[in-house]
Tab-separated table of C-alpha atoms in Angstrom:
chain	number	residue	atom	x	y	z
A	1	MET	CA	37.911	-28.797	144.386
A	2	SER	CA	34.165	-28.743	145.045
A	3	ASN	CA	31.575	-28.666	142.275
A	4	GLN	CA	30.340	-25.361	143.619
A	5	LYS	CA	33.804	-23.845	143.313
A	6	ASP	CA	34.235	-25.349	139.854
A	7	ASN	CA	30.976	-23.732	138.764
A	8	VAL	CA	32.061	-20.326	140.098
A	9	ILE	CA	35.398	-20.556	138.272
A	10	MET	CA	33.638	-21.563	135.036
A	11	GLN	CA	31.194	-18.670	135.359
A	12	GLN	CA	33.947	-16.151	136.050
A	13	THR	CA	36.027	-17.536	133.182
A	14	GLU	CA	33.142	-17.161	130.741
A	15	LEU	CA	32.597	-13.604	131.934
A	16	LEU	CA	36.290	-12.888	131.441
A	17	LYS	CA	36.266	-14.301	127.902
A	18	ASN	CA	33.228	-12.286	126.884
A	19	THR	CA	33.708	-8.882	128.455
A	20	THR	CA	35.043	-6.045	126.301
A	21	GLU	CA	35.424	-3.519	129.119
A	22	MET	CA	38.900	-3.271	130.641
A	23	THR	CA	37.870	-2.277	134.165
A	24	GLU	CA	35.482	-5.228	134.378
A	25	TYR	CA	38.121	-7.517	132.859
A	26	LEU	CA	40.665	-6.645	135.555
A	27	ASP	CA	38.088	-7.127	138.319
A	28	ILE	CA	37.263	-10.612	137.035
A	29	LEU	CA	40.929	-11.468	136.519
A	30	LYS	CA	41.605	-10.683	140.165
A	31	THR	CA	39.133	-13.406	141.191
A	32	LEU	CA	40.917	-15.929	138.934
A	33	ARG	CA	44.541	-15.192	139.816
A	34	SER	CA	44.831	-18.416	141.845
A	35	GLU	CA	43.487	-20.577	139.001
A	36	TYR	CA	45.455	-19.559	135.916
A	37	LEU	CA	48.843	-18.477	134.646
A	38	ILE	CA	48.581	-14.717	134.016
A	39	ILE	CA	51.231	-13.000	131.883
A	40	LEU	CA	51.578	-9.298	131.064
A	41	GLY	CA	53.718	-7.717	128.362
A	42	VAL	CA	53.852	-4.202	126.944
A	43	LYS	CA	54.270	-2.936	123.391
A	44	ASP	CA	55.483	0.663	122.950
A	45	SER	CA	54.011	1.749	126.315
A	46	PRO	CA	51.034	0.931	128.549
A	47	GLY	CA	49.349	4.157	127.464
A	48	LYS	CA	49.704	7.657	128.812
A	49	ARG	CA	45.939	8.080	129.327
A	50	MET	CA	45.340	4.932	131.384
A	51	LEU	CA	43.006	5.843	134.225
A	52	PRO	CA	44.577	5.910	137.715
A	53	SER	CA	41.841	3.514	138.897
A	54	MET	CA	42.735	1.059	136.132
A	55	LEU	CA	46.429	1.363	136.944
A	56	GLN	CA	45.578	0.598	140.573
A	57	GLN	CA	43.619	-2.509	139.514
A	58	ILE	CA	46.682	-3.868	137.679
A	59	ARG	CA	48.884	-3.218	140.681
A	60	GLU	CA	46.386	-4.883	143.010
A	61	LEU	CA	46.667	-8.009	140.867
A	62	GLY	CA	50.296	-8.118	142.014
A	63	PHE	CA	52.079	-6.206	139.244
A	64	SER	CA	53.389	-3.463	141.545
A	65	LYS	CA	56.008	-2.103	139.107
A	66	PHE	CA	53.581	-1.701	136.226
A	67	ASP	CA	53.577	1.970	135.230
A	68	ASN	CA	51.710	3.993	132.603
A	69	SER	CA	54.621	6.305	131.815
A	70	LEU	CA	55.451	6.574	128.142
A	71	TRP	CA	57.882	3.993	126.757
A	72	TYR	CA	58.602	2.169	129.995
A	73	MET	CA	58.573	-1.507	129.042
A	74	TYR	CA	57.172	-4.136	131.386
A	75	ALA	CA	56.827	-7.910	131.859
A	76	GLY	CA	54.942	-9.712	134.635
A	77	ILE	CA	53.867	-13.253	135.577
A	78	ILE	CA	51.453	-14.576	138.208
A	79	TYR	CA	51.148	-18.337	138.763
A	80	LYS	CA	48.911	-19.855	141.456
A	81	SER	CA	48.521	-16.395	143.040
A	82	GLU	CA	52.307	-15.986	143.329
A	83	VAL	CA	53.999	-13.089	141.540
A	84	LEU	CA	56.949	-14.708	139.750
A	85	LEU	CA	57.931	-11.719	137.600
A	86	ASP	CA	57.339	-8.004	138.077
A	87	GLU	CA	59.914	-6.183	135.957
A	88	SER	CA	59.972	-2.700	134.447
A	89	GLY	CA	62.614	-1.229	132.175
A	90	MET	CA	64.984	0.961	134.157
A	91	VAL	CA	64.792	3.846	131.677
A	92	PRO	CA	62.458	4.717	128.788
A	93	GLU	CA	63.085	2.652	125.637
A	94	MET	CA	64.862	-0.145	127.546
A	95	PRO	CA	63.461	-3.516	126.353
A	96	VAL	CA	62.455	-6.137	128.908
A	97	PHE	CA	62.971	-9.846	128.180
A	98	TYR	CA	62.300	-12.964	130.239
A	99	GLU	CA	62.807	-16.668	129.562
A	100	GLY	CA	62.208	-19.519	132.014
A	101	ASP	CA	60.198	-22.618	132.918
A	102	ILE	CA	57.009	-22.331	134.971
A	103	GLY	CA	54.628	-25.169	135.815
A	104	GLY	CA	56.291	-27.417	133.261
A	105	TYR	CA	55.935	-24.850	130.456
A	106	HIS	CA	58.666	-22.794	128.772
A	107	ILE	CA	57.758	-19.104	128.966
A	108	GLU	CA	59.239	-16.263	126.901
A	109	ILE	CA	58.238	-12.602	127.237
A	110	GLY	CA	59.466	-9.686	125.170
A	111	SER	CA	58.451	-6.057	125.697
A	112	GLU	CA	59.855	-3.540	123.216
A	113	SER	CA	59.180	0.105	122.382
A	114	TYR	CA	58.773	1.727	118.980
A	115	LEU	CA	62.470	2.478	118.552
A	116	LYS	CA	63.583	-0.935	119.821
A	117	GLY	CA	61.381	-3.299	117.813
A	118	ASN	CA	57.823	-2.288	118.741
A	119	ARG	CA	56.370	-5.641	119.768
A	120	SER	CA	54.984	-7.720	122.599
A	121	ILE	CA	55.896	-11.396	122.841
A	122	ILE	CA	54.148	-13.788	125.239
A	123	SER	CA	55.219	-17.287	124.235
A	124	ILE	CA	54.238	-20.560	125.942
A	125	ASP	CA	56.093	-23.645	124.683
A	126	GLY	CA	56.944	-21.873	121.436
A	127	ASN	CA	53.433	-20.537	120.731
A	128	ASP	CA	53.187	-16.733	120.835
A	129	TYR	CA	49.793	-15.853	122.287
A	130	SER	CA	50.330	-12.105	122.645
A	131	THR	CA	47.800	-9.950	120.838
A	132	ASP	CA	50.814	-7.686	120.128
A	133	GLY	CA	48.690	-4.559	120.418
A	134	ILE	CA	50.047	-1.161	121.420
A	135	GLY	CA	49.734	-0.882	125.176
A	136	VAL	CA	49.334	-3.653	127.733
A	137	ASN	CA	48.947	-7.248	126.485
A	138	ILE	CA	47.536	-9.940	128.796
A	139	VAL	CA	47.542	-13.703	128.282
A	140	VAL	CA	45.568	-16.000	130.598
A	141	TYR	CA	46.503	-19.691	130.334
A	142	ASP	CA	45.017	-22.824	131.880
A	143	VAL	CA	48.090	-24.858	132.850
A	144	TYR	CA	46.062	-27.822	134.162
A	145	ASN	CA	44.205	-28.318	130.854
A	146	ASN	CA	47.033	-26.983	128.643
A	147	GLN	CA	44.910	-24.432	126.813
A	148	LEU	CA	44.627	-20.721	126.257
A	149	VAL	CA	41.880	-19.033	128.241
A	150	ASP	CA	42.177	-15.527	126.794
A	151	SER	CA	44.523	-13.054	125.126
A	152	ILE	CA	43.783	-9.330	125.018
A	153	ALA	CA	45.413	-5.960	124.428
A	154	TYR	CA	44.333	-2.624	125.849
A	155	ASP	CA	45.475	0.524	124.038
A	156	SER	CA	44.772	3.864	125.694
A	157	HIS	CA	46.849	5.851	123.151
A	158	SER	CA	44.340	5.919	120.336
A	159	ASN	CA	41.333	7.601	121.909
A	160	PRO	CA	40.055	8.793	125.276
A	161	ALA	CA	37.986	5.649	125.877
A	162	GLY	CA	40.802	3.202	125.140
A	163	ILE	CA	40.605	0.272	122.711
A	164	PHE	CA	40.104	-3.274	123.997
A	165	LYS	CA	41.159	-5.956	121.516
A	166	ARG	CA	41.288	-9.752	121.652
A	167	GLY	CA	43.947	-11.819	119.950
A	168	LYS	CA	43.106	-14.032	116.992
A	169	ARG	CA	43.889	-17.241	118.870
A	170	ALA	CA	41.510	-16.285	121.679
A	171	ALA	CA	38.790	-15.191	119.289
A	172	GLU	CA	38.922	-18.497	117.433
A	173	CYS	CA	37.976	-20.293	120.672
A	174	LYS	CA	34.753	-18.310	120.953
A	175	LYS	CA	31.392	-18.672	119.360
A	176	VAL	CA	30.811	-16.794	116.144
A	177	ASN	CA	28.153	-14.591	117.716
A	178	THR	CA	30.659	-13.477	120.384
A	179	GLU	CA	33.162	-12.567	117.662
A	180	SER	CA	30.538	-10.628	115.763
A	181	ALA	CA	29.458	-8.799	118.893
A	182	LEU	CA	33.038	-7.833	119.628
A	183	ILE	CA	33.595	-6.558	116.093
A	184	GLN	CA	30.397	-4.556	116.274
A	185	ILE	CA	31.354	-3.042	119.630
A	186	LEU	CA	34.822	-2.066	118.410
A	187	GLY	CA	33.334	-0.615	115.252
A	188	LYS	CA	30.836	1.421	117.239
A	189	LEU	CA	33.614	2.564	119.555
A	190	GLU	CA	35.692	3.781	116.620
A	191	VAL	CA	32.713	5.669	115.196
A	192	LEU	CA	32.039	7.157	118.640
A	193	THR	CA	35.669	8.263	118.885
A	194	GLN	CA	35.486	9.977	115.524
A	195	LYS	CA	32.278	11.734	116.600
A	196	ILE	CA	33.913	12.886	119.842
A	197	ASP	CA	36.908	14.244	117.922
A	198	LEU	CA	34.597	16.014	115.484
A	199	GLU	CA	32.473	17.508	118.268
A	200	ASN	CA	35.602	18.702	120.077
A	201	TYR	CA	36.805	20.319	116.864
A	202	LYS	CA	33.425	21.985	116.328
A	203	ALA	CA	33.342	23.278	119.916
A	204	GLU	CA	36.848	24.709	119.628
A	205	TYR	CA	36.060	26.210	116.231
A	206	VAL	CA	32.996	28.005	117.594
A	207	LEU	CA	34.782	29.030	120.811
A	208	TRP	CA	37.724	30.722	119.112
A	209	ASN	CA	35.577	32.353	116.435
A	210	ASN	CA	33.376	33.859	119.135
A	211	ALA	CA	36.474	35.015	121.021
A	212	ARG	CA	37.924	36.898	118.069
A	213	MET	CA	37.829	40.683	118.096
A	214	ASP	CA	37.517	42.816	114.970
A	215	GLY	CA	40.525	42.312	112.723
A	216	GLU	CA	41.855	39.356	114.734
A	217	THR	CA	42.751	35.953	113.392
A	218	THR	CA	41.998	32.827	115.446
A	219	LEU	CA	45.694	32.648	116.367
A	220	ASP	CA	45.553	36.282	117.556
A	221	ALA	CA	42.594	35.380	119.788
A	222	LYS	CA	44.442	32.380	121.216
A	223	LYS	CA	47.551	34.464	121.943
A	224	ARG	CA	45.457	37.128	123.660
A	225	PHE	CA	43.637	34.522	125.732
A	226	PHE	CA	46.797	32.796	126.976
A	227	ARG	CA	48.520	36.111	127.676
A	228	SER	CA	45.550	37.093	129.864
A	229	LEU	CA	45.754	33.981	132.089
A	230	ARG	CA	46.982	34.505	135.636
A	231	THR	CA	48.076	32.162	138.390
A	232	ALA	CA	44.926	31.475	140.381
A	233	ASP	CA	46.501	29.651	143.324
A	234	ARG	CA	47.996	32.011	145.926
A	235	ASN	CA	50.719	29.597	147.025
A	236	MET	CA	51.735	28.928	143.433
A	237	PHE	CA	51.967	32.675	142.796
A	238	ILE	CA	54.224	33.193	145.826
A	239	TRP	CA	56.417	30.180	144.904
A	240	GLN	CA	56.797	31.439	141.314
A	241	LYS	CA	57.654	34.956	142.461
A	242	ALA	CA	60.398	33.699	144.780
A	243	THR	CA	61.770	31.426	142.045
A	244	THR	CA	61.801	34.317	139.570
A	245	ILE	CA	64.249	36.103	141.896
A	246	ILE	CA	66.746	33.274	141.310
A	247	LEU	CA	66.176	33.530	137.558
A	248	ALA	CA	66.718	37.303	137.603
A	249	GLU	CA	69.987	37.008	139.549
A	250	PHE	CA	71.190	34.247	137.231
A	251	GLY	CA	70.408	36.476	134.219
A	252	ARG	CA	72.399	39.335	135.753
A	253	ILE	CA	75.462	37.165	136.374
A	254	CYS	CA	75.371	35.723	132.856
A	255	ARG	CA	74.959	39.169	131.316
A	256	GLU	CA	77.914	40.584	133.240
A	257	ASN	CA	80.121	37.596	132.367
A	258	ASN	CA	79.011	37.125	128.742
A	259	ILE	CA	77.724	33.580	129.365
A	260	ASP	CA	75.286	32.036	126.893
A	261	TYR	CA	72.095	30.318	128.054
A	262	TRP	CA	68.469	30.195	126.956
A	263	LEU	CA	65.103	29.862	128.643
A	264	ASP	CA	64.048	26.257	128.107
A	265	CYS	CA	61.018	23.943	128.245
A	266	GLY	CA	58.084	25.374	130.204
A	267	THR	CA	59.941	28.577	131.068
A	268	LEU	CA	60.492	29.361	127.383
A	269	LEU	CA	56.858	28.468	126.706
A	270	GLY	CA	55.828	30.796	129.528
A	271	ALA	CA	57.869	33.665	128.079
A	272	VAL	CA	56.402	33.220	124.586
A	273	ARG	CA	52.807	32.481	125.533
A	274	HIS	CA	52.282	34.254	128.868
A	275	GLY	CA	55.120	36.767	129.185
A	276	GLY	CA	56.055	35.057	132.462
A	277	PRO	CA	55.532	31.740	134.272
A	278	ILE	CA	52.912	29.307	133.027
A	279	PRO	CA	50.118	29.838	135.593
A	280	TRP	CA	50.110	26.182	136.718
A	281	ASP	CA	53.867	25.456	136.449
A	282	ASP	CA	55.992	25.233	139.608
A	283	ASP	CA	59.489	24.940	138.117
A	284	MET	CA	61.764	26.997	135.870
A	285	ASP	CA	64.232	25.682	133.322
A	286	ILE	CA	67.373	26.938	131.612
A	287	GLY	CA	69.272	25.384	128.686
A	288	MET	CA	73.065	25.631	128.424
A	289	LEU	CA	75.858	24.017	126.471
A	290	ARG	CA	77.947	21.701	128.617
A	291	LYS	CA	81.099	23.599	127.640
A	292	ASP	CA	79.728	26.793	129.260
A	293	LEU	CA	79.006	25.257	132.674
A	294	PRO	CA	82.566	25.717	134.085
A	295	LYS	CA	82.402	29.385	133.135
A	296	LEU	CA	79.062	29.765	134.948
A	297	GLU	CA	80.350	27.908	137.990
A	298	LYS	CA	83.354	30.225	138.212
A	299	ALA	CA	81.242	33.363	137.702
A	300	ILE	CA	78.804	32.451	140.496
A	301	ALA	CA	81.629	31.489	142.858
A	302	GLU	CA	83.304	34.875	142.348
A	303	ALA	CA	80.157	37.023	142.301
A	304	ASP	CA	78.709	38.994	145.161
A	305	THR	CA	75.455	37.073	145.046
A	306	PHE	CA	72.829	35.311	147.149
A	307	ILE	CA	72.463	32.315	144.819
A	308	ARG	CA	74.571	29.179	144.367
A	309	LEU	CA	75.036	26.481	141.761
A	310	ASN	CA	74.074	23.178	143.367
A	311	LYS	CA	75.469	20.107	141.557
A	312	PHE	CA	74.436	16.573	142.487
A	313	PHE	CA	73.551	13.148	141.094
A	314	SER	CA	70.000	11.893	141.573
A	315	ILE	CA	69.089	8.216	141.164
A	316	ILE	CA	65.573	6.809	141.428
A	317	VAL	CA	65.246	3.094	140.714
A	318	PRO	CA	63.543	2.002	138.450
A	319	TYR	CA	62.893	5.381	136.834
A	320	TYR	CA	65.977	7.458	136.160
A	321	ALA	CA	69.432	8.699	137.010
A	322	MET	CA	70.549	12.220	136.168
A	323	ASN	CA	73.234	14.809	136.659
A	324	VAL	CA	71.506	17.802	138.249
A	325	TYR	CA	72.649	21.409	137.846
A	326	ARG	CA	70.378	23.568	139.931
A	327	LEU	CA	70.355	27.261	140.861
A	328	GLN	CA	69.229	27.857	144.440
A	329	PHE	CA	69.456	30.408	147.219
A	330	LYS	CA	72.500	30.150	149.464
A	331	ASP	CA	70.067	30.028	152.360
A	332	PRO	CA	69.710	26.230	152.859
A	333	SER	CA	66.188	26.610	154.249
A	334	ALA	CA	64.949	28.089	150.942
A	335	ALA	CA	63.745	25.256	148.696
A	336	MET	CA	63.121	27.223	145.477
A	337	PHE	CA	65.191	26.287	142.430
A	338	VAL	CA	65.833	26.783	138.707
A	339	ASP	CA	67.064	23.739	136.776
A	340	ILE	CA	69.774	23.889	134.117
A	341	PHE	CA	69.506	21.324	131.336
A	342	ILE	CA	72.720	20.289	129.629
A	343	TYR	CA	73.182	20.232	125.842
A	344	ASP	CA	76.046	19.046	123.638
A	345	TYR	CA	77.088	19.635	120.059
A	346	CYS	CA	76.701	16.752	117.620
A	347	GLU	CA	76.998	16.260	113.853
A	348	SER	CA	73.626	14.724	112.932
A	349	ASP	CA	69.927	14.684	113.792
A	350	SER	CA	69.431	11.187	112.375
A	351	LEU	CA	67.417	8.462	114.071
A	352	GLU	CA	70.685	6.567	114.573
A	353	ARG	CA	72.112	9.522	116.504
A	354	TRP	CA	69.010	9.614	118.676
A	355	ARG	CA	69.266	5.897	119.321
A	356	LYS	CA	72.880	6.444	120.348
A	357	LEU	CA	71.659	8.880	123.007
A	358	ILE	CA	69.122	6.326	124.247
A	359	THR	CA	71.863	3.686	124.418
A	360	ASP	CA	74.077	6.065	126.391
A	361	ARG	CA	71.214	6.727	128.801
A	362	GLU	CA	70.650	3.017	129.303
A	363	SER	CA	74.345	2.476	129.983
A	364	TYR	CA	74.407	5.444	132.349
A	365	PHE	CA	71.438	4.247	134.374
A	366	SER	CA	72.448	0.594	134.495
A	367	GLN	CA	75.864	1.497	135.896
A	368	LEU	CA	74.470	3.977	138.437
A	369	THR	CA	71.728	1.751	139.878
A	370	GLU	CA	74.002	0.310	142.556
A	371	PHE	CA	74.589	3.816	143.965
A	372	ALA	CA	70.882	4.585	144.474
A	373	PRO	CA	70.409	6.377	147.831
A	374	VAL	CA	67.653	6.097	150.388
A	375	ALA	CA	65.036	8.817	149.914
A	376	LYS	CA	65.193	11.878	152.189
A	377	ALA	CA	61.854	13.654	151.863
A	378	GLU	CA	61.559	17.288	152.964
A	379	PRO	CA	58.613	19.649	152.379
A	380	GLY	CA	59.121	21.888	149.365
A	381	ARG	CA	61.998	19.841	147.950
A	382	SER	CA	61.700	18.202	144.552
A	383	ILE	CA	61.873	14.452	144.084
A	384	ALA	CA	65.351	14.799	142.541
A	385	GLU	CA	66.632	16.111	145.874
A	386	TYR	CA	64.914	13.280	147.759
A	387	PHE	CA	67.195	10.847	145.934
A	388	ALA	CA	70.397	12.889	145.820
A	389	VAL	CA	73.632	10.880	146.202
A	390	THR	CA	75.647	12.198	149.153
A	391	ASP	CA	78.349	9.571	149.717
A	392	PRO	CA	81.664	11.175	148.527
A	393	ASP	CA	83.062	7.885	147.246
A	394	HIS	CA	79.903	7.184	145.277
A	395	ILE	CA	79.919	10.697	143.816
A	396	SER	CA	83.493	10.196	142.648
A	397	GLU	CA	82.667	6.838	141.022
A	398	ILE	CA	79.571	8.238	139.323
A	399	ALA	CA	81.543	11.198	137.956
A	400	SER	CA	84.073	8.773	136.490
A	401	ILE	CA	81.298	6.724	134.842
A	402	SER	CA	79.712	9.900	133.449
A	403	ASN	CA	82.997	11.082	131.950
A	404	LYS	CA	83.629	7.728	130.264
A	405	ILE	CA	80.176	7.689	128.693
A	406	LEU	CA	80.595	11.306	127.572
A	407	GLU	CA	83.906	10.426	125.895
A	408	SER	CA	82.160	7.771	123.800
A	409	SER	CA	78.908	9.679	123.219
A	410	GLU	CA	79.793	11.086	119.773
A	411	THR	CA	79.575	14.684	120.936
A	412	VAL	CA	81.849	17.237	119.235
A	413	GLU	CA	83.395	20.556	120.176
A	414	ASN	CA	81.296	22.434	117.629
A	415	GLY	CA	78.676	21.015	115.304
A	416	ASP	CA	75.706	21.712	113.085
A	417	TYR	CA	73.335	20.282	115.708
A	418	ILE	CA	72.725	20.545	119.440
A	419	ILE	CA	71.417	17.526	121.374
A	420	TRP	CA	69.872	16.964	124.804
A	421	GLY	CA	72.535	15.713	127.242
A	422	PHE	CA	72.484	11.970	127.954
A	423	ASP	CA	72.724	12.667	131.706
A	424	ASN	CA	69.718	15.000	131.895
A	425	CYS	CA	66.373	13.795	133.209
A	426	PRO	CA	64.730	11.363	130.732
A	427	TYR	CA	61.312	12.918	130.255
A	428	VAL	CA	61.971	14.230	126.731
A	429	GLU	CA	62.856	10.865	125.254
A	430	ASN	CA	59.686	10.705	123.190
A	431	LYS	CA	60.390	14.150	121.708
A	432	LYS	CA	63.806	13.670	120.011
A	433	PRO	CA	65.248	17.088	120.995
A	434	ILE	CA	68.056	17.497	118.485
A	435	TYR	CA	68.106	21.009	117.061
A	436	ARG	CA	70.000	22.742	114.307
A	437	THR	CA	72.604	24.997	115.871
A	438	SER	CA	71.144	27.827	113.758
A	439	ASP	CA	67.770	27.278	115.471
A	440	ILE	CA	69.363	28.244	118.797
A	441	PHE	CA	72.196	30.614	117.866
A	442	PRO	CA	72.503	33.551	117.659
A	443	LEU	CA	70.346	33.935	120.741
A	444	LYS	CA	67.517	36.460	120.892
A	445	GLU	CA	65.807	38.122	123.867
A	446	LEU	CA	62.259	37.955	125.191
A	447	GLU	CA	60.713	39.435	128.313
A	448	PHE	CA	59.822	37.224	131.247
A	449	ASN	CA	57.973	39.130	133.974
A	450	GLY	CA	59.239	42.375	132.482
A	451	LYS	CA	62.948	41.455	132.325
A	452	PRO	CA	64.862	40.429	129.170
A	453	TYR	CA	66.243	36.899	128.960
A	454	LYS	CA	67.989	34.969	126.218
A	455	VAL	CA	65.932	32.575	124.116
A	456	PRO	CA	66.650	30.377	121.064
A	457	ASN	CA	66.930	32.136	117.732
A	458	GLN	CA	63.991	30.219	116.291
A	459	TYR	CA	62.107	29.921	119.558
A	460	GLU	CA	58.678	29.195	118.051
A	461	LYS	CA	60.101	26.379	115.910
A	462	TYR	CA	61.987	25.129	118.973
A	463	LEU	CA	58.787	25.028	121.044
A	464	TYR	CA	56.728	23.415	118.298
A	465	LYS	CA	59.221	20.558	118.065
A	466	PHE	CA	59.071	20.078	121.836
A	467	TYR	CA	55.335	20.590	122.507
A	468	GLY	CA	53.447	20.695	119.216
A	469	ASP	CA	50.626	23.275	119.256
A	470	ILE	CA	51.429	25.540	122.210
A	471	TYR	CA	48.120	27.400	122.003
A	472	THR	CA	46.060	24.644	123.563
A	473	LEU	CA	45.540	23.720	127.205
A	474	PRO	CA	47.706	20.728	128.220
A	475	ASP	CA	46.571	17.331	129.524
A	476	ASP	CA	48.623	17.804	132.713
A	477	LEU	CA	46.957	21.083	133.655
A	478	LEU	CA	46.170	19.788	137.167
A	479	THR	CA	49.080	17.374	137.600
A	480	HIS	CA	52.197	19.249	136.463
A	481	MET	CA	53.714	19.404	139.939
A	482	HIS	CA	57.334	18.959	141.024
A	483	VAL	CA	57.184	19.987	144.680
A	484	ASP	CA	54.828	19.594	147.631
A	485	VAL	CA	54.553	23.122	148.987
A	486	SER	CA	53.731	23.416	152.691
A	487	GLN	CA	52.779	26.563	154.567
A	488	GLU	CA	56.274	26.616	156.052
A	489	VAL	CA	57.731	26.729	152.554
A	490	ILE	CA	55.360	29.535	151.517
A	491	ASP	CA	56.333	31.514	154.611
A	492	LYS	CA	59.969	31.181	153.557
A	493	CYS	CA	59.127	32.278	150.021
A	494	THR	CA	57.385	35.358	151.426
A	495	GLU	CA	60.466	36.161	153.511
A	496	ILE	CA	62.703	35.794	150.448
A	497	ILE	CA	60.449	38.071	148.357
A	498	GLU	CA	60.529	40.774	151.016
A	499	GLN	CA	64.323	40.503	151.305
A	500	TYR	CA	65.046	40.630	147.552
A	501	SER	CA	62.056	42.489	146.135
A	502	ASP	CA	64.413	44.931	144.388
A	503	LYS	CA	65.687	42.054	142.195
A	504	LEU	CA	62.291	41.437	140.594
């Protein structure tokens, strides 16, 4: 190694050890990936607000499976530029562990979420160097000189700017003035965050007070504002209108056959807050008890109707596996759909019962991974359909696995609580959707685009548990998309609307 190269490495290493800005840190780390052992571990989750550019930097280092989705654990190792470990948990909450020898050192990595232990472990020869901070933890180690180069954690949960923190072991290797500077920067950042939060609160306070009409409360003003919102995008409006036709026909069939269901998730929120679809939402959701699905299947099969109940298994490695119940047009060229989410009765809303559901999900996914299909992308189709299992033998085996897990899942025929089905999609696993049966039944009715639909008995309480404050604009305002809608798909939607306009 030339002196010139040595000097460059030393300069870059000093920059790495002294920067407190995550984007700069990752840029420098990329230049040093051939010189040091680089280990990543995650505590709780990498952080739902991590910038896409930052996520791309981590992947460009070589950690291609690193994801910023909530509660997906991760462990990764780079040694002499070679990626030796790049492992993500297969489902939310699933811990990731690694143990092995690299470069003459014994390495142990542990990545655990809040419900599974809530820690990051990055151990080299028995010494745990992980900062163990919420989010992504990085350890950089000089194998040649047998010494720690740096240990940091980056938490993007706590505030919009993210918090960069160095581990105690790394800080002890630095000069006192560097430590003091870091403390001062973090302190200033925390103060800045508090000021931002306060200014946001002030702005919202003034906004809603100015928006109030005579005799209105702030909540009245918020309700009026959200009810006045309309879908601005023409294609979204056409897609929603065509999808509402499916919902209306489903409602008719259930009404005529005395089948219970309720508007769920964003569709329930749309009914309560907007009186129809959320202006930026491209899917519709229904909730049903598992025991009522055979009755619905029979009713649709016997009805004089233009819709069908499409049942399939969808498996996307390393993200999820789920049992899909989807209402669609019988016309196979029409991509619109309404999803049905499955619920079961249970006897408790305890944390242990929730953990049992997580365990069942992990078992479900781990057993279904081997059946994962090759993606079949079509315009206007959702990602679940891209990864639908079509092999009859595989479908039979998956059904058998599902039934066995259901038998051991601690569901009951009738109970005081209703729980999200273990074989639904996993995106609610940070929400703990277990509801009192009395919060859902007896069902009430609300209008959705002028037609009455069934909703949970305590629908506002139900929504608050799922979303928190529903009278605020969401973080995914521009990204809540499930389908890629082409002009061909919109043309088909327009045709469907013209054909079934009397159903709206």
